[in-house]
């Protein structure tokens, strides 16, 4: 394989520099290489992730040369002073004391002000107003925010400006001074050019003003290795990989292999990542299973309107059965007729006329409309199918026992997409079938479930659902967000829903449901649902979500 040209250019530059001076400081070398061969260095950098430091890029090249014994490396470190961010700003844009001097002419143009000192009741001096003016104007003299307290910087700057003669104060009045040099800026520039040669005494002053700070700098001392060559074109390319052919032919005996370098750092490992929704679904499933719930088979995403709406006593004129809220399937447009015609007729009758103590919804039930296939709008369609199956079993065997079921799966709504709404999302749902279950039973199941997923404080709010009575919205206090958030919906299934199925008097069902996306977004601090699901999903986000969560 031909060697990449940009790598050879960098390697040759290193060897040439070494030839000249015999020993190199890798940090200095790094700066020189970036300056002298910017395009080649940039190409080298592309192999790494975005935020790898230049020195790290160079390190890999040095390691490869070291492994060929062309150079030798030894670790070095020392403590030294470096410009602080504040120091760097002043070195580039000028010191605040010099800026104070520069502000004098503009200040003197301003109309004179009069104000009494609130303590002494005497008029405030012009110097006082100038100090205020400095504090206002100084931040605007720099391209970046000033690090630290403006009042403090302003005060210090004013004092230094007087000392250095950038302005004069005579009879409590400010006058222009000599601005021909900015001593602090010059000192900082001089320091940054070669910090090691800078006199200790002056460093003390810079340190007092926080313009420099002490850091530990690490670098390599680079020397010629045993097999040093001045130019890579003369390098004998050593073989790195042992192949099957080399072993078979016996050629390996004569090959000069490069030694293995165990100090080389490996590249980033790319691997599969579990989607946050999958993680949360796993956790929630575990909770349901711990609480003794059986899982429903929710694998059929296409549902007939009958199971999604009519069996739940949701009238055919209900607004959510509209094209704007529900996705209708074109092919096949209609589901098979229900085999259990007796049950079908009871559902039809309860809509049209009522029964089991209910006055019904009182309209003409449309047989074709109920057969329309749709993408299910909630997993309650599946709960309804399961309840009917349990009732059928009871009819066959005469036996009925309390049962608990759950599901977590996908549902579809014809919604306008925005940051928190998608046309497809996941729902979790649990129901408990039992004798004379009360609202207190429902609340206790909800407490049990939500406390296990980390939401300990729960409140309820009365709500409306076509298929539950009473119905309650569930709110949880989120300790991280420090506010109450709506987490789900719940209720006791109406007799109009479960009695036509054939349950005996006294039996009823409590149920609750919520979306999976909402708790996932809260838990992982994700604001945009479209980065979690759909065509704009952010792979980076999925890669970066924490493996373990310690708090809800
Ligand atoms: N199906 C309801 C929804 O889509 C949730 C729910 C389930 C409400 C069970 C009450 C009982 O929001």
Tab-separated table of C-alpha atoms in Angstrom, residues 175-424:
chain	number	residue	atom	x	y	z
A	175	UNK	CA	-7.163	64.913	32.347
A	176	UNK	CA	-5.689	63.036	29.355
A	177	UNK	CA	-2.262	61.430	29.860
A	178	UNK	CA	0.438	59.818	27.736
A	179	UNK	CA	-0.900	56.837	25.797
A	180	UNK	CA	2.115	56.165	23.580
A	181	UNK	CA	2.777	52.737	25.139
A	182	UNK	CA	0.696	50.045	26.905
A	183	UNK	CA	3.223	48.609	29.351
A	184	UNK	CA	1.109	45.719	30.631
A	185	UNK	CA	0.216	44.599	27.107
A	186	UNK	CA	3.886	44.762	26.053
A	187	UNK	CA	4.931	42.762	29.128
A	188	UNK	CA	2.309	40.104	28.443
A	189	UNK	CA	3.405	39.775	24.814
A	190	UNK	CA	7.026	39.547	25.855
A	191	UNK	CA	6.108	36.894	28.441
A	192	UNK	CA	4.104	34.787	25.999
A	193	UNK	CA	6.946	34.725	23.452
A	194	UNK	CA	9.197	32.841	25.852
A	195	UNK	CA	7.791	32.293	29.347
A	196	UNK	CA	10.893	30.369	30.450
A	197	UNK	CA	13.172	33.376	29.923
A	198	UNK	CA	10.895	35.826	31.680
A	199	UNK	CA	12.296	37.305	34.916
A	200	UNK	CA	10.801	35.707	38.072
A	201	UNK	CA	10.312	39.101	39.719
A	202	UNK	CA	7.998	40.352	37.010
A	203	UNK	CA	6.052	37.095	36.951
A	204	UNK	CA	5.106	37.817	40.566
A	205	UNK	CA	3.285	40.968	39.507
A	206	UNK	CA	1.470	39.203	36.697
A	207	UNK	CA	0.473	36.432	39.096
A	208	UNK	CA	-0.915	38.921	41.623
A	209	UNK	CA	-3.221	40.239	38.911
A	210	UNK	CA	-4.158	36.675	37.824
A	211	UNK	CA	-2.772	37.350	34.386
A	212	UNK	CA	-0.647	34.191	34.511
A	213	UNK	CA	-1.180	30.810	36.149
A	214	UNK	CA	1.028	27.891	37.010
A	215	UNK	CA	0.454	24.753	34.921
A	216	UNK	CA	2.190	21.412	34.502
A	217	UNK	CA	3.343	20.964	30.939
A	218	UNK	CA	4.148	17.515	29.623
A	219	UNK	CA	6.137	16.818	26.522
A	220	UNK	CA	8.609	14.404	24.986
A	221	UNK	CA	12.221	14.959	24.408
A	222	UNK	CA	12.911	13.583	20.944
A	223	UNK	CA	16.361	12.239	20.035
A	224	UNK	CA	17.781	10.265	17.159
A	225	UNK	CA	17.123	6.552	17.465
A	226	UNK	CA	19.466	3.683	16.657
A	227	UNK	CA	18.115	3.407	13.137
A	228	UNK	CA	17.881	7.136	12.517
A	229	UNK	CA	17.692	8.200	8.875
A	230	UNK	CA	17.463	11.814	7.713
A	231	UNK	CA	14.666	11.105	5.243
A	232	UNK	CA	11.848	8.530	5.148
A	233	UNK	CA	12.502	7.630	1.506
A	234	UNK	CA	15.521	5.762	2.854
A	235	UNK	CA	13.460	3.867	5.429
A	236	UNK	CA	13.247	0.147	5.013
A	237	UNK	CA	9.511	-0.458	5.221
A	238	UNK	CA	9.111	-2.967	7.971
A	239	UNK	CA	6.306	-5.482	7.762
A	240	UNK	CA	3.650	-5.029	10.399
A	241	UNK	CA	1.177	-7.861	9.779
A	242	UNK	CA	1.915	-11.560	9.703
A	243	UNK	CA	-0.246	-13.247	7.052
A	244	UNK	CA	-1.340	-16.835	6.530
A	245	UNK	CA	0.683	-16.979	3.290
A	246	UNK	CA	3.884	-15.932	5.067
A	247	UNK	CA	3.410	-18.784	7.537
A	248	UNK	CA	2.621	-21.380	4.844
A	249	UNK	CA	5.539	-20.452	2.609
A	250	UNK	CA	7.981	-20.089	5.488
A	251	UNK	CA	8.736	-16.575	4.220
A	252	UNK	CA	8.149	-15.189	7.736
A	253	UNK	CA	11.601	-16.410	8.796
A	254	UNK	CA	13.306	-13.828	6.587
A	255	UNK	CA	10.983	-10.920	7.211
A	256	UNK	CA	12.013	-7.938	9.319
A	257	UNK	CA	8.880	-7.338	11.397
A	258	UNK	CA	8.230	-4.042	13.132
A	259	UNK	CA	8.210	-4.527	16.910
A	260	UNK	CA	4.795	-4.364	18.535
A	261	UNK	CA	4.131	-1.107	20.322
A	262	UNK	CA	2.075	-1.714	23.422
A	263	UNK	CA	2.058	1.974	24.336
A	264	UNK	CA	0.126	3.083	21.286
A	265	UNK	CA	-3.344	4.245	22.154
A	266	UNK	CA	-6.144	2.606	20.242
A	267	UNK	CA	-8.698	4.459	18.149
A	268	UNK	CA	-12.221	4.974	19.413
A	269	UNK	CA	-14.247	1.774	19.409
A	270	UNK	CA	-17.476	1.944	17.532
A	271	UNK	CA	-20.164	-0.398	18.778
A	272	UNK	CA	-23.895	-0.798	18.965
A	273	UNK	CA	-25.818	1.351	21.427
A	274	UNK	CA	-29.105	0.625	23.084
A	275	UNK	CA	-31.784	3.152	22.198
A	276	UNK	CA	-33.047	5.100	25.244
A	277	UNK	CA	-36.632	4.024	24.504
A	278	UNK	CA	-35.521	0.383	24.510
A	279	UNK	CA	-33.830	0.870	27.873
A	280	UNK	CA	-36.872	2.500	29.449
A	281	UNK	CA	-39.158	-0.127	27.933
A	282	UNK	CA	-36.974	-2.828	29.463
A	283	UNK	CA	-37.143	-1.149	32.900
A	284	UNK	CA	-40.917	-0.664	32.772
A	285	UNK	CA	-41.453	-4.232	31.599
A	286	UNK	CA	-39.402	-5.463	34.564
A	287	UNK	CA	-41.606	-3.457	36.927
A	288	UNK	CA	-44.801	-4.927	35.497
A	289	UNK	CA	-43.363	-8.430	35.672
A	290	UNK	CA	-42.236	-7.892	39.295
A	291	UNK	CA	-45.796	-6.825	40.110
A	292	UNK	CA	-47.122	-10.103	38.686
A	293	UNK	CA	-48.583	-8.770	35.440
A	294	UNK	CA	-48.809	-10.968	32.315
A	295	UNK	CA	-47.717	-9.454	29.000
A	296	UNK	CA	-50.261	-9.069	26.204
A	297	UNK	CA	-49.375	-9.835	22.588
A	298	UNK	CA	-49.545	-6.438	20.921
A	299	UNK	CA	-47.868	-7.413	17.664
A	300	UNK	CA	-50.786	-6.480	15.384
A	301	UNK	CA	-50.551	-2.773	14.695
A	302	UNK	CA	-53.513	-2.733	12.327
A	303	UNK	CA	-56.785	-2.975	14.184
A	304	UNK	CA	-60.435	-2.821	13.236
A	305	UNK	CA	-62.392	0.220	14.339
A	306	UNK	CA	-64.534	-2.216	16.294
A	307	UNK	CA	-61.802	-3.220	18.736
A	308	UNK	CA	-60.121	0.172	18.811
A	309	UNK	CA	-63.322	2.183	19.426
A	310	UNK	CA	-66.732	0.461	19.359
A	311	UNK	CA	-65.962	-2.332	21.815
A	312	UNK	CA	-64.775	0.454	24.165
A	313	UNK	CA	-68.151	2.183	24.007
A	314	UNK	CA	-66.699	5.037	22.015
A	315	UNK	CA	-69.483	6.443	19.810
A	316	UNK	CA	-69.059	6.448	16.042
A	317	UNK	CA	-69.368	10.242	15.899
A	318	UNK	CA	-66.571	10.706	18.418
A	319	UNK	CA	-64.189	13.351	17.003
A	320	UNK	CA	-61.077	11.215	17.376
A	321	UNK	CA	-62.520	8.712	14.884
A	322	UNK	CA	-62.002	11.350	12.214
A	323	UNK	CA	-59.441	11.202	9.374
A	324	UNK	CA	-57.627	14.065	11.064
A	325	UNK	CA	-56.865	12.022	14.152
A	326	UNK	CA	-56.805	8.432	12.954
A	327	UNK	CA	-54.945	6.743	10.088
A	328	UNK	CA	-57.358	4.663	8.002
A	329	UNK	CA	-56.041	1.686	6.024
A	330	UNK	CA	-56.896	1.633	2.305
A	331	UNK	CA	-56.000	-1.993	1.531
A	332	UNK	CA	-57.625	-4.024	3.017
A	333	UNK	CA	-60.101	-1.358	3.932
A	334	UNK	CA	-62.368	-3.569	5.997
A	335	UNK	CA	-61.814	-6.240	8.602
A	336	UNK	CA	-63.694	-9.563	8.605
A	337	UNK	CA	-67.055	-9.581	10.275
A	338	UNK	CA	-66.836	-10.562	13.913
A	339	UNK	CA	-67.429	-14.292	14.397
A	340	UNK	CA	-69.147	-13.818	17.753
A	341	UNK	CA	-72.285	-12.216	16.354
A	342	UNK	CA	-74.052	-12.357	19.729
A	343	UNK	CA	-71.323	-10.192	21.295
A	344	UNK	CA	-71.299	-7.922	18.253
A	345	UNK	CA	-75.048	-7.398	18.555
A	346	UNK	CA	-74.766	-6.641	22.277
A	347	UNK	CA	-72.140	-3.957	21.534
A	348	UNK	CA	-74.330	-2.538	18.761
A	349	UNK	CA	-77.321	-2.509	21.078
A	350	UNK	CA	-75.512	-0.825	23.931
A	351	UNK	CA	-74.484	1.972	21.536
A	352	UNK	CA	-77.971	2.298	20.062
A	353	UNK	CA	-80.282	1.650	22.995
A	354	UNK	CA	-78.233	0.948	26.128
A	355	UNK	CA	-78.481	-1.941	28.569
A	356	UNK	CA	-77.012	-3.138	31.884
A	357	UNK	CA	-78.478	-0.021	33.459
A	358	UNK	CA	-77.111	2.354	30.804
A	359	UNK	CA	-79.169	4.498	28.434
A	360	UNK	CA	-76.575	3.992	25.681
A	361	UNK	CA	-75.389	6.560	23.150
A	362	UNK	CA	-78.624	6.489	21.167
A	363	UNK	CA	-77.717	6.733	17.466
A	364	UNK	CA	-77.810	4.365	14.472
A	365	UNK	CA	-74.789	2.073	14.634
A	366	UNK	CA	-73.062	1.758	11.218
A	367	UNK	CA	-71.974	-1.858	10.503
A	368	UNK	CA	-69.566	-0.899	7.718
A	369	UNK	CA	-67.909	1.881	9.721
A	370	UNK	CA	-67.059	-0.442	12.591
A	371	UNK	CA	-65.260	-2.796	10.169
A	372	UNK	CA	-62.866	-0.124	8.885
A	373	UNK	CA	-59.223	-1.004	9.401
A	374	UNK	CA	-57.035	1.593	11.077
A	375	UNK	CA	-53.589	1.878	12.628
A	376	UNK	CA	-54.456	1.402	16.283
A	377	UNK	CA	-54.635	4.687	18.178
A	378	UNK	CA	-54.069	3.144	21.594
A	379	UNK	CA	-53.128	-0.205	23.117
A	380	UNK	CA	-56.471	-0.245	24.930
A	381	UNK	CA	-57.733	-1.957	21.731
A	382	UNK	CA	-55.602	-4.945	22.742
A	383	UNK	CA	-56.771	-4.770	26.374
A	384	UNK	CA	-60.317	-4.970	25.039
A	385	UNK	CA	-59.487	-8.085	22.955
A	386	UNK	CA	-57.883	-9.750	25.995
A	387	UNK	CA	-60.825	-8.994	28.249
A	388	UNK	CA	-63.152	-10.520	25.656
A	389	UNK	CA	-60.896	-13.610	25.506
A	390	UNK	CA	-61.036	-13.950	29.315
A	391	UNK	CA	-64.821	-13.587	29.258
A	392	UNK	CA	-65.029	-16.303	26.552
A	393	UNK	CA	-62.920	-18.624	28.690
A	394	UNK	CA	-65.228	-17.975	31.629
A	395	UNK	CA	-68.220	-18.789	29.453
A	396	UNK	CA	-66.588	-22.104	28.454
A	397	UNK	CA	-65.238	-23.209	31.841
A	398	UNK	CA	-67.433	-21.361	34.314
A	399	UNK	CA	-64.260	-20.248	36.074
A	400	UNK	CA	-63.078	-16.701	36.503
A	401	UNK	CA	-60.139	-15.457	38.539
A	402	UNK	CA	-58.538	-12.039	39.041
A	403	UNK	CA	-56.002	-11.293	36.299
A	404	UNK	CA	-53.391	-8.592	35.676
A	405	UNK	CA	-52.116	-7.733	32.191
A	406	UNK	CA	-49.768	-5.159	30.672
A	407	UNK	CA	-48.437	-4.125	27.281
A	408	UNK	CA	-45.849	-1.717	25.935
A	409	UNK	CA	-46.040	-1.090	22.204
A	410	UNK	CA	-46.518	1.231	19.310
A	411	UNK	CA	-49.615	3.304	18.527
A	412	UNK	CA	-50.440	5.816	15.759
A	413	UNK	CA	-52.215	9.152	15.617
A	414	UNK	CA	-52.672	11.519	12.721
A	415	UNK	CA	-51.100	14.448	14.571
A	416	UNK	CA	-49.319	17.592	13.484
A	417	UNK	CA	-45.676	16.868	14.220
A	418	UNK	CA	-43.846	19.141	16.624
A	419	UNK	CA	-41.155	18.968	19.311
A	420	UNK	CA	-43.306	16.805	21.583
A	421	UNK	CA	-45.703	15.048	19.172
A	422	UNK	CA	-45.109	12.314	16.652
A	423	UNK	CA	-47.568	10.422	14.460
A	424	UNK	CA	-46.292	7.214	16.019
